[in-house]
PDB file of C-alpha atoms and ligand atoms in Angstrom:
ATOM      1  CA  MET A   1     -25.973   0.552 -14.223  1.00 95.00           C
ATOM      2  CA  GLU A   2     -24.662  -2.458 -12.068  1.00 98.00           C
ATOM      3  CA  THR A   3     -21.602  -4.447 -12.804  1.00 98.00           C
ATOM      4  CA  VAL A   4     -22.098  -8.055 -11.458  1.00 99.00           C
ATOM      5  CA  VAL A   5     -19.472 -10.676 -10.735  1.00 99.00           C
ATOM      6  CA  THR A   6     -20.108 -14.290  -9.022  1.00 98.00           C
ATOM      7  CA  GLY A   7     -18.753 -16.723  -6.907  1.00 98.00           C
ATOM      8  CA  LYS A   8     -19.864 -20.217  -5.390  1.00 97.00           C
ATOM      9  CA  GLY A   9     -23.294 -19.069  -4.206  1.00 97.00           C
ATOM     10  CA  THR A  10     -22.393 -15.432  -4.290  1.00 98.00           C
ATOM     11  CA  GLU A  11     -23.231 -12.400  -6.235  1.00 98.00           C
ATOM     12  CA  VAL A  12     -21.245  -9.024  -5.946  1.00 99.00           C
ATOM     13  CA  LYS A  13     -22.894  -6.045  -7.115  1.00 98.00           C
ATOM     14  CA  PHE A  14     -21.113  -2.489  -7.777  1.00 98.00           C
ATOM     15  CA  GLY A  15     -21.865   0.521  -9.853  1.00 98.00           C
ATOM     16  CA  PRO A  16     -21.907   4.541  -9.620  1.00 97.00           C
ATOM     17  CA  ASP A  17     -24.941   4.581  -6.957  1.00 96.00           C
ATOM     18  CA  LEU A  18     -24.006   1.548  -5.100  1.00 98.00           C
ATOM     19  CA  PRO A  19     -22.204   1.107  -2.091  1.00 98.00           C
ATOM     20  CA  THR A  20     -18.423   0.794  -2.462  1.00 98.00           C
ATOM     21  CA  VAL A  21     -17.048  -2.789  -2.821  1.00 98.00           C
ATOM     22  CA  ILE A  22     -13.392  -3.806  -1.820  1.00 98.00           C
ATOM     23  CA  ILE A  23     -11.407  -5.729  -4.341  1.00 99.00           C
ATOM     24  CA  ALA A  24      -8.705  -7.371  -2.131  1.00 99.00           C
ATOM     25  CA  GLU A  25      -5.003  -6.984  -3.460  1.00 98.00           C
ATOM     26  CA  ARG A  26      -2.733  -8.826  -0.849  1.00 98.00           C
ATOM     27  CA  ILE A  27      -2.514 -12.081  -3.222  1.00 98.00           C
ATOM     28  CA  ASN A  28       0.397 -10.501  -5.387  1.00 98.00           C
ATOM     29  CA  PRO A  29       3.858 -11.103  -4.782  1.00 98.00           C
ATOM     30  CA  THR A  30       5.115  -7.469  -5.925  1.00 96.00           C
ATOM     31  CA  GLY A  31       7.014  -6.162  -2.824  1.00 93.00           C
ATOM     32  CA  ARG A  32       6.648  -9.383  -0.822  1.00 96.00           C
ATOM     33  CA  LYS A  33       9.420 -11.507  -0.931  1.00 96.00           C
ATOM     34  CA  SER A  34       7.760 -14.417   1.082  1.00 98.00           C
ATOM     35  CA  LEU A  35       4.849 -14.962  -1.267  1.00 98.00           C
ATOM     36  CA  ALA A  36       7.093 -14.696  -4.202  1.00 98.00           C
ATOM     37  CA  GLU A  37       9.506 -17.314  -2.874  1.00 98.00           C
ATOM     38  CA  GLU A  38       6.393 -19.552  -1.774  1.00 98.00           C
ATOM     39  CA  LEU A  39       5.211 -19.242  -5.322  1.00 98.00           C
ATOM     40  CA  LYS A  40       8.550 -19.891  -7.199  1.00 97.00           C
ATOM     41  CA  GLN A  41       8.385 -23.302  -5.094  1.00 97.00           C
ATOM     42  CA  GLY A  42       4.834 -23.965  -6.198  1.00 97.00           C
ATOM     43  CA  LYS A  43       3.545 -23.475  -2.686  1.00 98.00           C
ATOM     44  CA  PHE A  44       0.037 -21.890  -1.877  1.00 98.00           C
ATOM     45  CA  ASP A  45       0.155 -21.647   2.081  1.00 98.00           C
ATOM     46  CA  ILE A  46       0.597 -17.838   2.190  1.00 98.00           C
ATOM     47  CA  ALA A  47      -1.781 -17.393  -0.730  1.00 98.00           C
ATOM     48  CA  ARG A  48      -4.556 -19.651   1.298  1.00 98.00           C
ATOM     49  CA  GLU A  49      -4.112 -17.613   4.474  1.00 98.00           C
ATOM     50  CA  ASP A  50      -4.467 -14.255   2.613  1.00 98.00           C
ATOM     51  CA  ALA A  51      -7.858 -15.374   0.708  1.00 98.00           C
ATOM     52  CA  ILE A  52      -9.146 -16.503   4.255  1.00 98.00           C
ATOM     53  CA  LYS A  53      -7.907 -13.095   6.360  1.00 98.00           C
ATOM     54  CA  GLN A  54      -8.996 -10.962   3.625  1.00 98.00           C
ATOM     55  CA  THR A  55     -12.488 -12.676   3.344  1.00 98.00           C
ATOM     56  CA  GLU A  56     -12.773 -12.395   7.056  1.00 98.00           C
ATOM     57  CA  ALA A  57     -11.848  -8.516   7.028  1.00 98.00           C
ATOM     58  CA  GLY A  58     -14.850  -7.791   4.499  1.00 97.00           C
ATOM     59  CA  ALA A  59     -13.191  -8.372   1.459  1.00 98.00           C
ATOM     60  CA  HIS A  60     -16.103  -8.505  -1.400  1.00 98.00           C
ATOM     61  CA  ILE A  61     -14.034  -9.581  -4.647  1.00 99.00           C
ATOM     62  CA  ILE A  62     -10.494 -11.259  -4.167  1.00 99.00           C
ATOM     63  CA  ASP A  63      -7.479 -10.282  -6.694  1.00 99.00           C
ATOM     64  CA  ILE A  64      -5.115 -13.055  -7.702  1.00 99.00           C
ATOM     65  CA  ASN A  65      -1.928 -12.191  -8.874  1.00 98.00           C
ATOM     66  CA  VAL A  66       0.965 -14.683  -9.619  1.00 98.00           C
ATOM     67  CA  GLY A  67       3.348 -12.312 -11.324  1.00 98.00           C
ATOM     68  CA  ALA A  68       6.958 -12.668 -10.233  1.00 97.00           C
ATOM     69  CA  VAL A  69      10.400 -13.568 -11.788  1.00 96.00           C
ATOM     70  CA  GLY A  70      10.670 -17.633 -12.005  1.00 95.00           C
ATOM     71  CA  VAL A  71       6.903 -18.180 -11.832  1.00 97.00           C
ATOM     72  CA  ASP A  72       5.114 -19.659 -14.801  1.00 98.00           C
ATOM     73  CA  GLU A  73       1.932 -17.764 -14.646  1.00 98.00           C
ATOM     74  CA  VAL A  74       0.087 -19.698 -17.165  1.00 98.00           C
ATOM     75  CA  GLU A  75       0.392 -22.847 -14.859  1.00 98.00           C
ATOM     76  CA  MET A  76       0.302 -20.969 -11.263  1.00 98.00           C
ATOM     77  CA  LEU A  77      -2.681 -18.687 -11.775  1.00 98.00           C
ATOM     78  CA  PRO A  78      -5.181 -21.264 -12.603  1.00 98.00           C
ATOM     79  CA  LYS A  79      -3.630 -23.457  -9.577  1.00 98.00           C
ATOM     80  CA  ALA A  80      -4.092 -20.549  -7.346  1.00 98.00           C
ATOM     81  CA  VAL A  81      -7.615 -19.749  -8.324  1.00 98.00           C
ATOM     82  CA  LYS A  82      -8.400 -23.559  -7.058  1.00 98.00           C
ATOM     83  CA  ILE A  83      -6.883 -23.149  -4.021  1.00 98.00           C
ATOM     84  CA  VAL A  84      -8.520 -19.846  -3.381  1.00 98.00           C
ATOM     85  CA  MET A  85     -11.939 -21.189  -4.314  1.00 98.00           C
ATOM     86  CA  GLU A  86     -11.541 -24.001  -1.484  1.00 98.00           C
ATOM     87  CA  VAL A  87     -11.459 -21.201   0.965  1.00 98.00           C
ATOM     88  CA  THR A  88     -13.862 -18.373   0.056  1.00 98.00           C
ATOM     89  CA  ASN A  89     -17.009 -18.007  -1.722  1.00 98.00           C
ATOM     90  CA  GLN A  90     -16.105 -14.355  -2.755  1.00 98.00           C
ATOM     91  CA  PRO A  91     -15.701 -13.640  -6.505  1.00 99.00           C
ATOM     92  CA  LEU A  92     -12.128 -13.793  -8.077  1.00 99.00           C
ATOM     93  CA  CYS A  93     -10.644 -11.030  -9.888  1.00 99.00           C
ATOM     94  CA  LEU A  94      -7.852 -12.548 -12.430  1.00 99.00           C
ATOM     95  CA  ASP A  95      -5.045 -10.418 -12.469  1.00 99.00           C
ATOM     96  CA  SER A  96      -2.206 -10.960 -15.348  1.00 98.00           C
ATOM     97  CA  ALA A  97      -0.780  -8.956 -17.960  1.00 97.00           C
ATOM     98  CA  ASN A  98      -0.146 -12.395 -19.856  1.00 98.00           C
ATOM     99  CA  PRO A  99      -3.743 -13.300 -21.794  1.00 98.00           C
ATOM    100  CA  GLU A 100      -2.575 -17.010 -21.753  1.00 98.00           C
ATOM    101  CA  ALA A 101      -2.751 -16.796 -18.115  1.00 98.00           C
ATOM    102  CA  LEU A 102      -6.239 -15.269 -17.890  1.00 98.00           C
ATOM    103  CA  LYS A 103      -7.503 -17.888 -20.679  1.00 98.00           C
ATOM    104  CA  SER A 104      -6.078 -21.014 -18.381  1.00 98.00           C
ATOM    105  CA  ALA A 105      -7.513 -19.245 -15.265  1.00 98.00           C
ATOM    106  CA  LEU A 106     -11.010 -18.695 -16.808  1.00 98.00           C
ATOM    107  CA  GLU A 107     -11.021 -22.302 -17.664  1.00 98.00           C
ATOM    108  CA  VAL A 108     -11.086 -23.353 -14.071  1.00 98.00           C
ATOM    109  CA  TYR A 109     -13.323 -20.774 -12.637  1.00 98.00           C
ATOM    110  CA  PRO A 110     -17.045 -21.636 -12.892  1.00 98.00           C
ATOM    111  CA  TYR A 111     -18.664 -18.543 -12.351  1.00 98.00           C
ATOM    112  CA  LYS A 112     -18.580 -15.076 -13.327  1.00 98.00           C
ATOM    113  CA  ALA A 113     -15.008 -13.540 -12.827  1.00 99.00           C
ATOM    114  CA  LEU A 114     -13.501 -10.082 -13.343  1.00 99.00           C
ATOM    115  CA  ILE A 115     -10.989 -10.056 -15.783  1.00 99.00           C
ATOM    116  CA  ASN A 116      -7.849  -8.089 -14.669  1.00 98.00           C
ATOM    117  CA  SER A 117      -7.012  -6.626 -17.345  1.00 98.00           C
ATOM    118  CA  VAL A 118      -7.235  -5.066 -21.128  1.00 98.00           C
ATOM    119  CA  ASN A 119      -5.874  -2.166 -22.275  1.00 98.00           C
ATOM    120  CA  GLY A 120      -6.080   0.271 -25.358  1.00 98.00           C
ATOM    121  CA  LYS A 121      -3.210  -1.492 -27.093  1.00 98.00           C
ATOM    122  CA  GLU A 122      -4.194  -3.470 -30.451  1.00 98.00           C
ATOM    123  CA  LYS A 123      -2.763  -6.811 -29.363  1.00 98.00           C
ATOM    124  CA  SER A 124      -4.358  -6.548 -26.035  1.00 98.00           C
ATOM    125  CA  LEU A 125      -7.707  -5.562 -27.573  1.00 98.00           C
ATOM    126  CA  GLU A 126      -7.483  -8.472 -29.979  1.00 98.00           C
ATOM    127  CA  GLU A 127      -6.580 -11.133 -27.204  1.00 98.00           C
ATOM    128  CA  VAL A 128      -8.459 -10.361 -24.471  1.00 98.00           C
ATOM    129  CA  LEU A 129     -11.807  -8.995 -25.422  1.00 98.00           C
ATOM    130  CA  PRO A 130     -12.686 -12.065 -27.093  1.00 98.00           C
ATOM    131  CA  MET A 131     -12.092 -13.858 -23.853  1.00 98.00           C
ATOM    132  CA  VAL A 132     -14.627 -11.804 -22.014  1.00 98.00           C
ATOM    133  CA  LYS A 133     -17.113 -12.113 -24.443  1.00 98.00           C
ATOM    134  CA  LYS A 134     -16.812 -15.922 -24.504  1.00 98.00           C
ATOM    135  CA  SER A 135     -16.365 -16.322 -20.811  1.00 98.00           C
ATOM    136  CA  GLY A 136     -19.305 -13.818 -20.097  1.00 98.00           C
ATOM    137  CA  SER A 137     -16.866 -12.410 -17.683  1.00 98.00           C
ATOM    138  CA  ALA A 138     -16.588  -8.699 -16.304  1.00 99.00           C
ATOM    139  CA  VAL A 139     -13.191  -6.626 -17.071  1.00 99.00           C
ATOM    140  CA  ILE A 140     -10.884  -4.081 -15.846  1.00 99.00           C
ATOM    141  CA  CYS A 141      -9.943  -1.773 -18.712  1.00 99.00           C
ATOM    142  CA  LEU A 142      -6.715   0.296 -18.350  1.00 99.00           C
ATOM    143  CA  THR A 143      -6.524   3.544 -19.851  1.00 98.00           C
ATOM    144  CA  MET A 144      -2.938   3.097 -21.547  1.00 98.00           C
ATOM    145  CA  ASP A 145      -1.804   2.146 -24.956  1.00 98.00           C
ATOM    146  CA  GLU A 146       1.162   1.509 -27.123  1.00 98.00           C
ATOM    147  CA  ASP A 147       2.387   4.908 -26.076  1.00 98.00           C
ATOM    148  CA  GLY A 148       2.316   4.238 -22.506  1.00 98.00           C
ATOM    149  CA  ILE A 149       0.556   5.735 -19.511  1.00 98.00           C
ATOM    150  CA  PRO A 150      -0.876   9.211 -20.798  1.00 98.00           C
ATOM    151  CA  ASP A 151       0.300  12.394 -18.303  1.00 97.00           C
ATOM    152  CA  ASN A 152      -3.078  13.888 -19.147  1.00 98.00           C
ATOM    153  CA  VAL A 153      -6.679  13.371 -18.453  1.00 98.00           C
ATOM    154  CA  GLU A 154      -7.618  14.188 -22.437  1.00 98.00           C
ATOM    155  CA  LYS A 155      -5.585  11.192 -23.475  1.00 98.00           C
ATOM    156  CA  ARG A 156      -6.910   8.707 -20.949  1.00 98.00           C
ATOM    157  CA  PHE A 157     -10.334   9.588 -21.681  1.00 98.00           C
ATOM    158  CA  GLU A 158      -9.548   9.031 -25.465  1.00 98.00           C
ATOM    159  CA  ILE A 159      -8.534   5.584 -24.743  1.00 98.00           C
ATOM    160  CA  ALA A 160     -11.492   4.951 -22.574  1.00 98.00           C
ATOM    161  CA  GLU A 161     -13.951   5.638 -25.401  1.00 98.00           C
ATOM    162  CA  LYS A 162     -11.713   3.442 -27.812  1.00 98.00           C
ATOM    163  CA  ILE A 163     -12.152   0.450 -25.321  1.00 98.00           C
ATOM    164  CA  ILE A 164     -15.990   1.042 -25.082  1.00 98.00           C
ATOM    165  CA  LYS A 165     -16.172   1.181 -28.745  1.00 98.00           C
ATOM    166  CA  ARG A 166     -14.202  -2.105 -29.560  1.00 98.00           C
ATOM    167  CA  ALA A 167     -15.824  -4.021 -26.861  1.00 98.00           C
ATOM    168  CA  GLU A 168     -19.302  -2.660 -27.632  1.00 98.00           C
ATOM    169  CA  SER A 169     -18.431  -3.999 -31.389  1.00 98.00           C
ATOM    170  CA  ILE A 170     -18.025  -7.472 -30.332  1.00 98.00           C
ATOM    171  CA  GLY A 171     -21.309  -7.531 -27.911  1.00 98.00           C
ATOM    172  CA  ILE A 172     -19.810  -6.894 -24.624  1.00 98.00           C
ATOM    173  CA  LYS A 173     -22.151  -4.859 -22.423  1.00 98.00           C
ATOM    174  CA  LYS A 174     -20.960  -1.508 -20.820  1.00 98.00           C
ATOM    175  CA  GLU A 175     -21.769  -3.084 -17.349  1.00 98.00           C
ATOM    176  CA  ASP A 176     -19.124  -5.661 -17.982  1.00 98.00           C
ATOM    177  CA  LEU A 177     -16.561  -2.904 -18.328  1.00 98.00           C
ATOM    178  CA  VAL A 178     -14.616  -1.499 -15.227  1.00 99.00           C
ATOM    179  CA  PHE A 179     -12.442   1.455 -15.862  1.00 99.00           C
ATOM    180  CA  ASP A 180      -9.291   1.604 -14.393  1.00 99.00           C
ATOM    181  CA  CYS A 181      -7.891   5.554 -14.678  1.00 98.00           C
ATOM    182  CA  LEU A 182      -4.774   4.649 -13.648  1.00 98.00           C
ATOM    183  CA  VAL A 183      -3.544   5.137  -9.888  1.00 98.00           C
ATOM    184  CA  MET A 184       0.315   6.244  -9.944  1.00 98.00           C
ATOM    185  CA  PRO A 185       2.737   6.991  -7.167  1.00 98.00           C
ATOM    186  CA  ASN A 186       1.887  10.645  -5.928  1.00 98.00           C
ATOM    187  CA  SER A 187       5.666  10.915  -4.821  1.00 98.00           C
ATOM    188  CA  ILE A 188       6.889  10.917  -8.465  1.00 98.00           C
ATOM    189  CA  ASP A 189       4.410  13.381  -9.632  1.00 97.00           C
ATOM    190  CA  SER A 190       2.514  15.740  -7.288  1.00 98.00           C
ATOM    191  CA  ASN A 191      -0.582  15.990  -9.718  1.00 98.00           C
ATOM    192  CA  ALA A 192      -0.567  12.042 -10.305  1.00 98.00           C
ATOM    193  CA  GLY A 193      -3.948  11.749  -7.767  1.00 98.00           C
ATOM    194  CA  ARG A 194      -5.509  14.569  -9.152  1.00 98.00           C
ATOM    195  CA  ILE A 195      -4.989  13.373 -12.962  1.00 98.00           C
ATOM    196  CA  THR A 196      -6.672   9.989 -11.975  1.00 98.00           C
ATOM    197  CA  LEU A 197      -9.508  11.528  -9.870  1.00 98.00           C
ATOM    198  CA  GLU A 198     -10.337  14.055 -12.833  1.00 98.00           C
ATOM    199  CA  THR A 199     -10.283  11.136 -15.495  1.00 98.00           C
ATOM    200  CA  GLN A 200     -12.216   9.211 -13.206  1.00 98.00           C
ATOM    201  CA  ARG A 201     -15.082  11.887 -13.173  1.00 98.00           C
ATOM    202  CA  ARG A 202     -15.104  12.277 -16.926  1.00 98.00           C
ATOM    203  CA  VAL A 203     -15.161   8.741 -17.718  1.00 98.00           C
ATOM    204  CA  ALA A 204     -17.986   8.367 -14.952  1.00 98.00           C
ATOM    205  CA  LYS A 205     -19.915  11.340 -16.463  1.00 98.00           C
ATOM    206  CA  GLU A 206     -19.615  10.553 -20.070  1.00 98.00           C
ATOM    207  CA  PHE A 207     -19.925   6.603 -20.229  1.00 98.00           C
ATOM    208  CA  GLY A 208     -21.850   5.816 -16.993  1.00 98.00           C
ATOM    209  CA  VAL A 209     -19.361   3.194 -16.033  1.00 98.00           C
ATOM    210  CA  SER A 210     -18.342   1.425 -12.953  1.00 98.00           C
ATOM    211  CA  ILE A 211     -14.684   2.241 -11.889  1.00 98.00           C
ATOM    212  CA  THR A 212     -11.898   0.614 -10.328  1.00 99.00           C
ATOM    213  CA  GLY A 213      -8.250   1.518  -9.578  1.00 98.00           C
ATOM    214  CA  GLY A 214      -5.074   0.028  -7.850  1.00 98.00           C
ATOM    215  CA  TYR A 215      -5.637   2.570  -5.019  1.00 98.00           C
ATOM    216  CA  SER A 216      -2.633   1.883  -3.121  1.00 98.00           C
ATOM    217  CA  ASN A 217       0.069   2.863  -6.037  1.00 98.00           C
ATOM    218  CA  VAL A 218      -0.762   6.182  -4.801  1.00 98.00           C
ATOM    219  CA  SER A 219       1.275   5.900  -1.742  1.00 98.00           C
ATOM    220  CA  PHE A 220       4.486   4.213  -2.983  1.00 98.00           C
ATOM    221  CA  GLY A 221       7.603   5.675  -1.453  1.00 98.00           C
ATOM    222  CA  MET A 222       5.812   7.671   1.521  1.00 98.00           C
ATOM    223  CA  PRO A 223       5.779   7.377   4.970  1.00 98.00           C
ATOM    224  CA  ASP A 224       2.275   5.937   6.740  1.00 98.00           C
ATOM    225  CA  ARG A 225       1.143   4.393   3.424  1.00 98.00           C
ATOM    226  CA  ASN A 226      -2.197   3.533   4.961  1.00 98.00           C
ATOM    227  CA  LEU A 227      -3.184   7.138   5.764  1.00 98.00           C
ATOM    228  CA  LEU A 228      -2.682   8.129   2.514  1.00 98.00           C
ATOM    229  CA  ASN A 229      -4.525   4.914   1.097  1.00 98.00           C
ATOM    230  CA  ILE A 230      -7.634   5.789   2.806  1.00 98.00           C
ATOM    231  CA  HIS A 231      -8.024   9.270   2.142  1.00 98.00           C
ATOM    232  CA  PHE A 232      -7.349   8.427  -1.611  1.00 98.00           C
ATOM    233  CA  ILE A 233      -9.783   6.224  -1.422  1.00 98.00           C
ATOM    234  CA  THR A 234     -12.651   8.273   0.323  1.00 98.00           C
ATOM    235  CA  MET A 235     -11.567  10.966  -2.187  1.00 98.00           C
ATOM    236  CA  GLY A 236     -12.161   8.386  -5.028  1.00 98.00           C
ATOM    237  CA  ILE A 237     -15.768   7.453  -3.772  1.00 98.00           C
ATOM    238  CA  ILE A 238     -16.773  11.099  -4.365  1.00 98.00           C
ATOM    239  CA  SER A 239     -15.121  10.993  -8.058  1.00 98.00           C
ATOM    240  CA  GLY A 240     -17.149   7.836  -9.253  1.00 97.00           C
ATOM    241  CA  LEU A 241     -14.902   4.846  -7.813  1.00 98.00           C
ATOM    242  CA  CYS A 242     -16.997   1.846  -7.134  1.00 98.00           C
ATOM    243  CA  ALA A 243     -14.688  -0.650  -6.449  1.00 99.00           C
ATOM    244  CA  PRO A 244     -11.200  -0.099  -5.148  1.00 99.00           C
ATOM    245  CA  ILE A 245      -8.220  -2.738  -5.307  1.00 99.00           C
ATOM    246  CA  THR A 246      -6.967  -1.919  -1.899  1.00 98.00           C
ATOM    247  CA  ASP A 247      -5.678  -4.079   1.419  1.00 98.00           C
ATOM    248  CA  PRO A 248      -8.938  -4.998   3.310  1.00 98.00           C
ATOM    249  CA  LEU A 249      -6.496  -5.478   6.445  1.00 98.00           C
ATOM    250  CA  ILE A 250      -5.796  -1.664   6.822  1.00 98.00           C
ATOM    251  CA  ASP A 251      -7.202  -0.421  10.045  1.00 97.00           C
ATOM    252  CA  ASN A 252     -10.226   1.698   9.984  1.00 96.00           C
ATOM    253  CA  LEU A 253     -10.303   1.433   6.076  1.00 98.00           C
ATOM    254  CA  ALA A 254     -13.924  -0.336   6.370  1.00 96.00           C
ATOM    255  CA  GLU A 255     -15.244   2.432   8.574  1.00 96.00           C
ATOM    256  CA  ALA A 256     -13.728   5.199   6.132  1.00 97.00           C
ATOM    257  CA  ILE A 257     -15.419   3.516   3.407  1.00 98.00           C
ATOM    258  CA  LYS A 258     -19.149   3.363   4.949  1.00 97.00           C
ATOM    259  CA  ALA A 259     -18.532   7.222   5.981  1.00 97.00           C
ATOM    260  CA  ALA A 260     -17.620   8.148   2.353  1.00 98.00           C
ATOM    261  CA  ASP A 261     -20.317   6.110   0.919  1.00 98.00           C
ATOM    262  CA  PHE A 262     -22.920   7.935   3.048  1.00 98.00           C
ATOM    263  CA  LEU A 263     -21.523  11.426   2.854  1.00 98.00           C
ATOM    264  CA  ALA A 264     -21.508  10.781  -1.142  1.00 97.00           C
ATOM    265  CA  GLY A 265     -25.106   9.854  -1.308  1.00 97.00           C
ATOM    266  CA  ARG A 266     -24.554   6.163  -1.906  1.00 97.00           C
ATOM    267  CA  ASP A 267     -25.836   4.717   1.096  1.00 97.00           C
ATOM    268  CA  PRO A 268     -29.454   5.881   1.449  1.00 97.00           C
ATOM    269  CA  TYR A 269     -30.447   6.895   4.901  1.00 97.00           C
ATOM    270  CA  GLY A 270     -27.122   5.753   6.093  1.00 97.00           C
ATOM    271  CA  MET A 271     -28.546   2.232   6.428  1.00 97.00           C
ATOM    272  CA  ASN A 272     -25.136   0.415   6.125  1.00 96.00           C
ATOM    273  CA  TYR A 273     -23.262   2.868   8.193  1.00 97.00           C
ATOM    274  CA  ILE A 274     -25.584   2.487  10.775  1.00 96.00           C
ATOM    275  CA  SER A 275     -25.648  -1.282  10.673  1.00 94.00           C
ATOM    276  CA  PHE A 276     -21.734  -1.166  10.873  1.00 89.00           C
ATOM    277  CA  TYR A 277     -21.842   0.444  14.150  1.00 85.00           C
ATOM    278  CA  ARG A 278     -24.484  -2.093  15.450  1.00 82.00           C
ATOM    279  CA  LYS A 279     -22.108  -4.771  14.716  1.00 75.00           C
TER     280      LYS A 279
HETATM  281  N1  THG B 301      -4.599  -1.859 -11.667  1.00 77.52           N
HETATM  282  C1  THG B 301      -5.117  -2.987 -11.999  1.00 77.52           C
HETATM  283  N2  THG B 301      -4.823  -4.086 -11.020  1.00 77.52           N
HETATM  284  C2  THG B 301      -3.792  -3.699 -10.507  1.00 77.52           C
HETATM  285  C3  THG B 301      -3.016  -2.607 -10.071  1.00 77.52           C
HETATM  286  C4  THG B 301      -3.500  -1.655 -10.644  1.00 77.52           C
HETATM  287  N3  THG B 301      -3.229  -4.984  -9.955  1.00 77.52           N
HETATM  288  C5  THG B 301      -1.809  -4.895  -9.192  1.00 77.52           C
HETATM  289  C6  THG B 301      -1.534  -3.557  -8.381  1.00 77.52           C
HETATM  290  N4  THG B 301      -1.812  -2.496  -9.065  1.00 77.52           N
HETATM  291  C7  THG B 301      -2.628  -3.463  -7.358  1.00 77.52           C
HETATM  292  N5  THG B 301      -2.371  -4.356  -6.223  1.00 77.52           N
HETATM  293  C8  THG B 301      -1.043  -3.982  -5.321  1.00 77.52           C
HETATM  294  C9  THG B 301      -0.824  -4.959  -4.415  1.00 77.52           C
HETATM  295  C10 THG B 301       0.228  -4.500  -3.221  1.00 77.52           C
HETATM  296  C11 THG B 301       0.721  -3.399  -3.139  1.00 77.52           C
HETATM  297  C12 THG B 301       0.288  -2.224  -4.368  1.00 77.52           C
HETATM  298  C13 THG B 301      -0.698  -2.345  -5.254  1.00 77.52           C
HETATM  299  C14 THG B 301       1.585  -2.630  -2.525  1.00 77.52           C
HETATM  300  N6  THG B 301       2.381  -3.887  -1.793  1.00 77.52           N
HETATM  301  C15 THG B 301       3.272  -3.627  -0.527  1.00 77.52           C
HETATM  302  C16 THG B 301       4.533  -3.041  -1.312  1.00 77.52           C
HETATM  303  O1  THG B 301       4.946  -3.493  -2.754  1.00 77.52           O
HETATM  304  O2  THG B 301       5.334  -2.375  -0.584  1.00 77.52           O
HETATM  305  C17 THG B 301       3.596  -4.624   0.125  1.00 77.52           C
HETATM  306  C18 THG B 301       2.603  -5.310   0.824  1.00 77.52           C
HETATM  307  C19 THG B 301       2.834  -6.010   2.231  1.00 77.52           C
HETATM  308  O3  THG B 301       3.952  -6.367   2.378  1.00 77.52           O
HETATM  309  O4  THG B 301       1.996  -6.518   3.027  1.00 77.52           O
HETATM  310  O5  THG B 301       1.659  -1.708  -2.155  1.00 77.52           O
HETATM  311  O6  THG B 301      -3.148  -0.190 -10.634  1.00 77.52           O
HETATM  312  N7  THG B 301      -6.277  -3.007 -12.666  1.00 77.52           N
END
């Protein structure tokens, strides 16, 4: 099983038996006042610079989220997509809770995108899945529904099953569904990380699908967030994680991922690990 997304002349593959790929999270105004301010003024200098820096740091896929108070995502998401395509050939992950914004961004993206996201809510399934099918994109599936984010593995698993059934019923292939078992701040509930990882293992084992997640969420409210983020990603990698949404600029992250892939049997003979050190 392999999930494939594309950019200009670039193809990125990930899956349960493949090396981990990085979905770069920095183009997101949440918690970044300067970026939020810039987007409000209709400017993209920081976003452009972030796309360049993240690509140079080895990001495989670039997430674009322009959601902030005072920003019209339907107008701004496609504009950001065009700007980012000018400076990187990596595939894009179109990140919005607003289906209309996803639609307008898809209209300007001529390759196979990763849509972020659909969830188990009836409204989301009805609006987003047809868009996925029509555009031939892949999509991130959040294991939450009308009742919010379940606090237990069983319920998250059931939502994953529901999304798979609905997607397959309209002809979307399983390899185009990338499950996000929901990463929550471990500072609020000490079991948050454990629940995410256990859900991932169950979803991966039962359905054989690709797994992603907003891995930086785990460390909100704690000191040395980068340390926690690196460790949670390496723990995720042995629990089905294929493509974390994270900050590729974190020191030592790339090394840690190469090591974890090798130790988890996802880098035969350590070829990637070894060639990384030759560089
Ligand atoms: N699942 C999916 N998509 C997502 C998320 C998810 N997209 C958005 C988010 N969650 C993942 N992206 C981020 C981006 C930034 C941060 C966390 C998650 C973050 N930012 C710092 C802060 O807010 O303090 C600021 C960074 C800086 O200033 O450099 O932590 O869960 N599918």
